[in-house]
Tab-separated table of C-alpha atoms and ligand atoms in Angstrom:
chain	number	residue	atom	x	y	z
A	1	UNK	CA	0.128	0.108	0.033
A	2	UNK	CA	2.518	2.241	0.642
A	3	UNK	CA	4.373	1.311	-2.437
A	4	UNK	CA	1.182	2.465	-4.379
A	5	UNK	CA	0.622	5.569	-2.314
A	6	UNK	CA	4.341	6.613	-3.255
A	7	UNK	CA	3.823	5.947	-6.836
A	8	UNK	CA	0.389	8.069	-7.341
A	9	UNK	CA	2.319	10.873	-5.382
A	10	UNK	CA	5.052	10.767	-8.089
A	11	UNK	CA	2.417	10.540	-10.802
A	12	UNK	CA	0.266	13.480	-9.732
A	13	UNK	CA	3.168	15.676	-8.397
A	14	UNK	CA	4.617	16.940	-11.767
A	15	UNK	CA	0.906	17.643	-13.326
A	16	UNK	CA	0.146	19.903	-10.043
A	17	UNK	CA	3.281	21.752	-10.337
A	18	UNK	CA	2.844	22.482	-14.328
A	19	UNK	CA	-0.577	23.723	-13.991
A	20	UNK	CA	0.379	26.186	-11.166
A	21	UNK	CA	3.468	27.348	-13.024
A	22	UNK	CA	1.092	27.966	-15.545
A	23	UNK	CA	-0.941	30.093	-14.192
A	24	UNK	CA	1.582	31.975	-12.436
A	25	UNK	CA	3.138	32.683	-16.052
A	26	UNK	CA	-0.439	33.755	-17.515
A	27	UNK	CA	-0.825	36.420	-15.062
A	28	UNK	CA	2.695	37.974	-15.310
A	29	UNK	CA	1.795	37.447	-19.204
A	30	UNK	CA	-1.591	39.131	-18.893
A	31	UNK	CA	-0.048	42.191	-16.993
A	32	UNK	CA	3.014	42.099	-19.262
A	33	UNK	CA	0.524	41.591	-22.574
A	34	UNK	CA	-1.725	44.853	-21.432
A	35	UNK	CA	1.189	47.010	-20.586
A	36	UNK	CA	2.875	46.392	-24.314
A	37	UNK	CA	-0.240	46.772	-26.281
A	38	UNK	CA	-0.850	43.024	-27.009
A	39	UNK	CA	-4.701	42.744	-26.656
A	40	UNK	CA	-6.961	44.303	-29.477
A	41	UNK	CA	-10.838	44.397	-30.208
A	42	UNK	CA	-12.762	42.489	-32.911
A	43	UNK	CA	-16.587	43.037	-33.938
A	44	UNK	CA	-18.862	40.959	-34.745
A	45	UNK	CA	-22.122	42.200	-36.228
A	46	UNK	CA	-25.611	42.163	-34.916
A	47	UNK	CA	-27.924	42.143	-37.606
A	48	UNK	CA	-32.258	42.134	-38.287
A	49	UNK	CA	-32.855	38.060	-38.921
A	50	UNK	CA	-35.058	38.874	-41.633
A	51	UNK	CA	-32.830	41.790	-43.734
A	52	UNK	CA	-29.369	41.216	-42.692
A	53	UNK	CA	-28.981	44.620	-42.106
A	54	UNK	CA	-26.593	45.899	-39.130
A	55	UNK	CA	-28.163	47.137	-36.067
A	56	UNK	CA	-24.803	46.740	-34.104
A	57	UNK	CA	-21.749	45.315	-33.431
A	58	UNK	CA	-20.029	43.420	-30.275
A	59	UNK	CA	-16.712	43.725	-28.886
A	60	UNK	CA	-14.668	40.944	-28.513
A	61	UNK	CA	-11.421	40.815	-26.834
A	62	UNK	CA	-8.213	39.043	-28.311
A	63	UNK	CA	-4.611	38.691	-27.045
A	64	UNK	CA	-2.108	38.465	-29.734
A	65	UNK	CA	0.624	36.870	-27.448
A	66	UNK	CA	4.423	36.884	-28.691
A	67	UNK	CA	5.044	33.071	-28.223
A	68	UNK	CA	1.713	31.519	-28.435
A	69	UNK	CA	-0.099	33.433	-31.328
A	70	UNK	CA	-3.237	34.283	-30.609
A	71	UNK	CA	-5.437	33.546	-27.739
A	72	UNK	CA	-8.976	33.747	-27.483
A	73	UNK	CA	-10.663	35.066	-24.127
A	74	UNK	CA	-12.161	31.550	-23.062
A	75	UNK	CA	-8.343	30.665	-22.230
A	76	UNK	CA	-7.305	34.226	-20.508
A	77	UNK	CA	-10.619	35.098	-18.934
A	78	UNK	CA	-10.839	32.633	-16.191
A	79	UNK	CA	-6.985	33.738	-15.080
A	80	UNK	CA	-7.868	37.414	-15.419
A	81	UNK	CA	-10.837	36.983	-13.245
A	82	UNK	CA	-9.262	35.121	-10.696
A	83	UNK	CA	-6.562	37.190	-10.365
A	84	UNK	CA	-8.370	40.517	-10.681
A	85	UNK	CA	-6.776	41.294	-13.703
A	86	UNK	CA	-9.946	41.728	-15.237
A	87	UNK	CA	-10.503	44.876	-13.934
A	88	UNK	CA	-7.899	47.011	-15.712
A	89	UNK	CA	-8.121	44.555	-18.656
A	90	UNK	CA	-11.959	45.140	-18.694
A	91	UNK	CA	-11.169	48.852	-18.222
A	92	UNK	CA	-9.352	49.127	-21.247
A	93	UNK	CA	-11.472	46.966	-23.394
A	94	UNK	CA	-14.532	49.396	-22.489
A	95	UNK	CA	-12.286	52.636	-23.052
A	96	UNK	CA	-10.855	50.932	-26.427
A	97	UNK	CA	-14.575	49.891	-27.668
A	98	UNK	CA	-16.098	53.540	-27.081
A	99	UNK	CA	-12.590	55.112	-29.048
A	100	UNK	CA	-13.374	52.531	-31.599
A	101	UNK	CA	-16.884	53.466	-32.114
A	102	UNK	CA	-16.182	56.810	-32.099
A	103	UNK	CA	-13.464	56.505	-35.111
A	104	UNK	CA	-16.593	54.932	-37.062
A	105	UNK	CA	-18.793	57.458	-38.520
A	106	UNK	CA	-21.636	58.966	-36.367
A	107	UNK	CA	-24.178	56.819	-38.406
A	108	UNK	CA	-22.635	53.765	-36.905
A	109	UNK	CA	-24.901	51.615	-35.221
A	110	UNK	CA	-24.700	50.487	-31.120
A	111	UNK	CA	-21.750	48.852	-29.590
A	112	UNK	CA	-22.197	45.861	-27.274
A	113	UNK	CA	-19.360	45.495	-24.583
A	114	UNK	CA	-19.151	42.418	-22.332
A	115	UNK	CA	-18.602	43.417	-19.058
A	116	UNK	CA	-17.607	41.114	-16.556
A	117	UNK	CA	-19.205	40.444	-13.004
A	118	UNK	CA	-16.048	41.185	-11.027
A	119	UNK	CA	-16.383	44.615	-13.053
A	120	UNK	CA	-19.977	45.130	-12.384
A	121	UNK	CA	-19.435	44.847	-8.119
A	122	UNK	CA	-16.697	47.199	-8.370
A	123	UNK	CA	-18.301	50.382	-6.466
A	124	UNK	CA	-17.137	53.096	-9.309
A	125	UNK	CA	-18.354	51.305	-12.195
A	126	UNK	CA	-20.867	53.432	-13.151
A	127	UNK	CA	-18.465	56.791	-12.914
A	128	UNK	CA	-16.274	54.463	-14.804
A	129	UNK	CA	-18.399	53.972	-17.727
A	130	UNK	CA	-20.000	57.548	-17.798
A	131	UNK	CA	-15.992	58.817	-18.131
A	132	UNK	CA	-15.476	56.367	-20.800
A	133	UNK	CA	-18.548	57.510	-22.950
A	134	UNK	CA	-17.300	61.450	-22.188
A	135	UNK	CA	-13.712	60.745	-23.159
A	136	UNK	CA	-14.657	58.707	-26.262
A	137	UNK	CA	-17.350	61.808	-27.162
A	138	UNK	CA	-20.228	58.743	-27.226
A	139	UNK	CA	-23.830	59.076	-26.239
A	140	UNK	CA	-24.550	56.405	-23.640
A	141	UNK	CA	-27.664	55.278	-25.654
A	142	UNK	CA	-25.252	53.799	-28.051
A	143	UNK	CA	-23.582	51.531	-25.824
A	144	UNK	CA	-24.927	47.954	-24.661
A	145	UNK	CA	-23.418	46.574	-21.770
A	146	UNK	CA	-23.529	42.758	-21.716
A	147	UNK	CA	-23.900	41.054	-18.489
A	148	UNK	CA	-24.138	37.296	-17.492
A	149	UNK	CA	-27.814	35.880	-16.119
A	150	UNK	CA	-25.239	34.353	-12.844
A	151	UNK	CA	-24.922	38.600	-11.812
A	152	UNK	CA	-28.597	38.734	-11.647
A	153	UNK	CA	-28.679	35.746	-9.301
A	154	UNK	CA	-26.516	37.433	-6.694
A	155	UNK	CA	-28.982	39.911	-5.899
A	156	UNK	CA	-26.743	42.296	-4.128
A	157	UNK	CA	-27.361	45.890	-3.642
A	158	UNK	CA	-24.160	47.309	-5.152
A	159	UNK	CA	-25.059	45.121	-8.488
A	160	UNK	CA	-28.549	46.716	-7.999
A	161	UNK	CA	-27.649	49.844	-7.884
A	162	UNK	CA	-25.058	49.864	-10.477
A	163	UNK	CA	-27.378	48.684	-13.370
A	164	UNK	CA	-29.939	51.030	-12.135
A	165	UNK	CA	-26.909	53.540	-12.671
A	166	UNK	CA	-26.405	52.240	-15.919
A	167	UNK	CA	-29.771	52.353	-17.062
A	168	UNK	CA	-30.620	55.894	-15.886
A	169	UNK	CA	-27.557	57.134	-18.124
A	170	UNK	CA	-29.176	55.932	-21.009
A	171	UNK	CA	-27.011	52.679	-21.339
A	172	UNK	CA	-28.526	49.669	-22.424
A	173	UNK	CA	-28.537	46.481	-20.640
A	174	UNK	CA	-28.156	42.845	-22.194
A	175	UNK	CA	-27.815	39.583	-20.580
A	176	UNK	CA	-25.800	37.115	-22.308
A	177	UNK	CA	-26.052	33.515	-23.000
A	178	UNK	CA	-29.488	33.465	-22.333
A	179	UNK	CA	-31.374	30.125	-21.248
A	180	UNK	CA	-27.941	28.776	-19.685
A	181	UNK	CA	-28.139	30.225	-15.997
A	182	UNK	CA	-31.025	29.895	-13.593
A	183	UNK	CA	-32.191	33.357	-14.259
A	184	UNK	CA	-35.952	33.309	-13.652
A	185	UNK	CA	-38.796	35.561	-15.270
A	186	UNK	CA	-38.691	37.302	-11.447
A	187	UNK	CA	-35.722	38.330	-11.737
A	188	UNK	CA	-35.992	39.652	-15.479
A	189	UNK	CA	-38.760	41.678	-14.274
A	190	UNK	CA	-37.041	43.230	-11.600
A	191	UNK	CA	-34.083	44.194	-13.321
A	192	UNK	CA	-33.980	46.876	-15.666
A	193	UNK	CA	-32.818	44.807	-18.862
A	194	UNK	CA	-33.358	45.757	-22.557
A	195	UNK	CA	-32.254	42.810	-24.582
A	196	UNK	CA	-31.849	39.154	-24.014
A	197	UNK	CA	-29.110	36.872	-26.190
A	198	UNK	CA	-29.957	33.795	-26.804
A	199	UNK	CA	-27.049	31.147	-26.157
A	200	UNK	CA	-25.514	29.698	-29.427
A	201	UNK	CA	-26.502	25.972	-28.151
A	202	UNK	CA	-30.257	26.642	-28.458
A	203	UNK	CA	-29.740	27.888	-32.241
A	204	UNK	CA	-27.405	24.588	-32.788
A	205	UNK	CA	-30.393	22.076	-31.955
A	206	UNK	CA	-33.173	23.997	-33.562
A	207	UNK	CA	-33.113	21.236	-36.044
A	208	UNK	CA	-33.701	19.058	-33.319
A	209	UNK	CA	-37.279	18.161	-31.922
A	210	UNK	CA	-38.706	19.928	-29.075
A	211	UNK	CA	-35.626	22.692	-29.342
A	212	UNK	CA	-37.837	25.238	-31.912
A	213	UNK	CA	-40.553	25.025	-28.797
A	214	UNK	CA	-37.813	26.433	-26.226
A	215	UNK	CA	-36.899	28.983	-28.652
A	216	UNK	CA	-40.660	29.824	-29.443
A	217	UNK	CA	-40.951	30.015	-25.651
A	218	UNK	CA	-37.947	32.817	-25.220
A	219	UNK	CA	-39.416	34.707	-28.111
A	220	UNK	CA	-42.808	34.855	-25.926
A	221	UNK	CA	-41.096	35.538	-22.714
A	222	UNK	CA	-39.191	38.674	-24.374
A	223	UNK	CA	-42.881	39.683	-26.053
A	224	UNK	CA	-44.072	39.658	-22.877
A	225	UNK	CA	-41.548	41.339	-20.910
A	226	UNK	CA	-40.770	44.021	-23.992
A	227	UNK	CA	-37.397	42.621	-24.413
A	228	UNK	CA	-35.234	43.068	-27.608
A	229	UNK	CA	-33.965	39.287	-28.430
A	230	UNK	CA	-30.712	38.438	-30.123
A	231	UNK	CA	-29.974	34.931	-31.081
A	232	UNK	CA	-26.084	33.708	-31.269
A	233	UNK	CA	-24.148	31.746	-33.332
A	234	UNK	CA	-26.256	31.653	-36.110
A	235	UNK	CA	-24.041	29.322	-38.838
A	236	UNK	CA	-26.432	28.592	-41.512
A	237	UNK	CA	-29.320	29.402	-43.328
A	238	UNK	CA	-31.847	27.191	-42.341
A	239	UNK	CA	-30.991	28.559	-38.513
A	240	UNK	CA	-32.158	32.112	-39.842
A	241	UNK	CA	-35.077	31.079	-41.342
A	242	UNK	CA	-36.070	28.917	-38.465
A	243	UNK	CA	-35.415	32.191	-35.869
A	244	UNK	CA	-37.007	34.745	-38.468
A	245	UNK	CA	-40.023	32.578	-38.905
A	246	UNK	CA	-40.139	32.334	-34.430
A	247	UNK	CA	-40.077	35.950	-34.325
A	248	UNK	CA	-36.593	36.531	-33.285
A	249	UNK	CA	-35.654	39.535	-34.694
A	250	UNK	CA	-31.901	39.846	-34.568
A	251	UNK	CA	-29.361	37.279	-34.813
A	252	UNK	CA	-25.485	37.232	-34.688
A	253	UNK	CA	-23.036	34.479	-36.187
A	254	UNK	CA	-21.066	33.380	-38.956
A	255	UNK	CA	-23.353	33.032	-41.372
A	256	UNK	CA	-23.551	36.928	-41.020
A	257	UNK	CA	-19.781	37.877	-40.632
A	258	UNK	CA	-17.260	36.621	-38.561
A	259	UNK	CA	-15.621	39.253	-35.611
A	260	UNK	CA	-13.178	41.697	-37.554
A	261	UNK	CA	-10.955	44.115	-36.718
A	262	UNK	CA	-12.075	47.703	-36.153
A	263	UNK	CA	-10.327	48.936	-39.407
A	264	UNK	CA	-12.678	46.630	-41.263
A	265	UNK	CA	-15.953	47.971	-39.710
A	266	UNK	CA	-16.657	50.786	-42.159
A	267	UNK	CA	-16.622	48.511	-45.024
A	268	UNK	CA	-19.223	46.236	-42.834
A	269	UNK	CA	-21.465	49.100	-42.349
A	270	UNK	CA	-21.152	50.128	-45.851
A	271	UNK	CA	-23.024	47.318	-47.156
A	272	UNK	CA	-26.933	47.435	-46.921
A	273	UNK	CA	-26.895	43.777	-45.699
A	274	UNK	CA	-24.820	40.970	-44.556
A	275	UNK	CA	-27.008	38.275	-46.488
B	1	LIG	P1	-20.011	35.474	-25.973
B	1	LIG	O1	-20.221	37.141	-25.151
B	1	LIG	O2	-21.265	34.894	-25.528
B	1	LIG	O3	-19.477	35.973	-27.111
B	1	LIG	C1	-19.867	35.108	-28.391
B	1	LIG	C2	-18.642	34.334	-29.048
B	1	LIG	O4	-19.375	33.503	-29.987
B	1	LIG	C3	-17.723	34.550	-29.262
B	1	LIG	O5	-16.474	34.115	-28.907
B	1	LIG	C4	-17.506	34.610	-30.724
B	1	LIG	O6	-16.297	34.784	-31.699
B	1	LIG	C5	-18.309	33.275	-30.806
B	1	LIG	N1	-18.829	33.234	-32.186
B	1	LIG	C6	-19.694	33.938	-33.043
B	1	LIG	N2	-20.436	33.706	-33.933
B	1	LIG	C7	-20.345	32.095	-33.712
B	1	LIG	C8	-20.880	31.370	-34.578
B	1	LIG	O7	-21.754	31.468	-35.689
B	1	LIG	N3	-20.514	29.859	-34.177
B	1	LIG	C9	-19.879	29.868	-32.844
B	1	LIG	N4	-20.033	28.525	-32.456
B	1	LIG	N5	-19.464	30.766	-32.304
B	1	LIG	C10	-19.288	32.252	-32.812
B	1	LIG	P2	-14.733	34.814	-28.263
B	1	LIG	O8	-14.744	35.827	-29.074
B	1	LIG	O9	-14.031	33.291	-28.000
B	1	LIG	O10	-15.333	35.117	-26.981
B	1	LIG	C11	-15.718	34.040	-26.113
B	1	LIG	C12	-16.130	34.891	-24.877
B	1	LIG	O11	-15.157	35.721	-23.957
B	1	LIG	C13	-17.556	35.577	-24.984
B	1	LIG	O12	-18.519	34.992	-25.075
B	1	LIG	C14	-17.024	36.855	-23.546
B	1	LIG	O13	-18.280	36.065	-22.659
B	1	LIG	C15	-16.191	36.748	-23.239
B	1	LIG	N6	-15.521	37.886	-23.819
B	1	LIG	C16	-15.076	38.409	-24.745
B	1	LIG	N7	-14.824	39.501	-24.954
B	1	LIG	C17	-14.713	40.137	-23.568
B	1	LIG	C18	-14.388	41.393	-22.897
B	1	LIG	O14	-14.441	42.134	-23.558
B	1	LIG	N8	-14.882	41.380	-21.523
B	1	LIG	C19	-15.427	40.466	-20.969
B	1	LIG	N9	-15.789	40.404	-19.407
B	1	LIG	N10	-15.504	39.303	-21.559
B	1	LIG	C20	-15.430	38.925	-22.902
B	2	LIG	CA1	-21.544	38.600	-25.273
B	3	LIG	CA1	-23.173	35.214	-25.471
B	4	LIG	CA1	-20.449	32.600	-23.560
């Protein structure tokens, strides 16, 4: 038994060490990356499901790592959130997103920016958004802040005040990945939410029996509560037509456009539609 325990230890120790080292490296890397301009944003259009006309864009973070190449947010956000680096990183992303929005023309549509729960719990978040809007010269009504469902579940005073503050300023609020968390209708009614983003898992399953009924139910909820709807992850024409038929008015996904660099946005906006 002793021999077995020893062997087990030897086998697991190197694994533990590797993951700890990688985690620390990533934290230091993130800090250095932010200080040396390794992050940038790409933007994905939100379109009218029926016409393909662009009504908004969503800003998404990318990290151009000197050795690892392009790293996506799913890889670095967990570390950024756990280490608190999401605070300066998220601040940068918001300011940069608004600068880029201002650099397109005045007719450019709304811009969606993802804001993490960690950022939303900071006492100064409303002032930060107000300052970033003023610095970029962007009207608050052109900003959509995307939040996760889990944030609403916490129901704490700080978050409630922050949402009310943003809403009072004229900023729109969207619930991201809707349907994957546990938000009840009660929460939706008691928070000043404007937009629900239907998670891509529902869109992916649209051709399976029963799934259409789920999307149909979400459409009805949105109508009842007078909320706008955006379906995420639309990759195929049959998904677009199904969503259109179900009354989901807005959509986003590779069918219309992948996320593009800021410099490519004016050309996208110049097109009458993305169909
Ligand atoms: P999300 O907000 O749900 O963003 C949608 C994700 O789906 C993006 O992944 C996008 O590139 C991807 N996507 C777009 N169209 C399609 C499609 O047709 N099919 C499929 N399968 N995927 C599609 P991405 O860019 O890797 O971002 C992952 C997540 O990272 C985002 O999920 C968001 O939660 C988070 N994120 C991104 N940027 C930021 C940021 O600036 N701040 C914060 N806090 N989170 C961010
Ligand atoms: Ca989002
Ligand atoms: Ca989403
Ligand atoms: Ca997501």
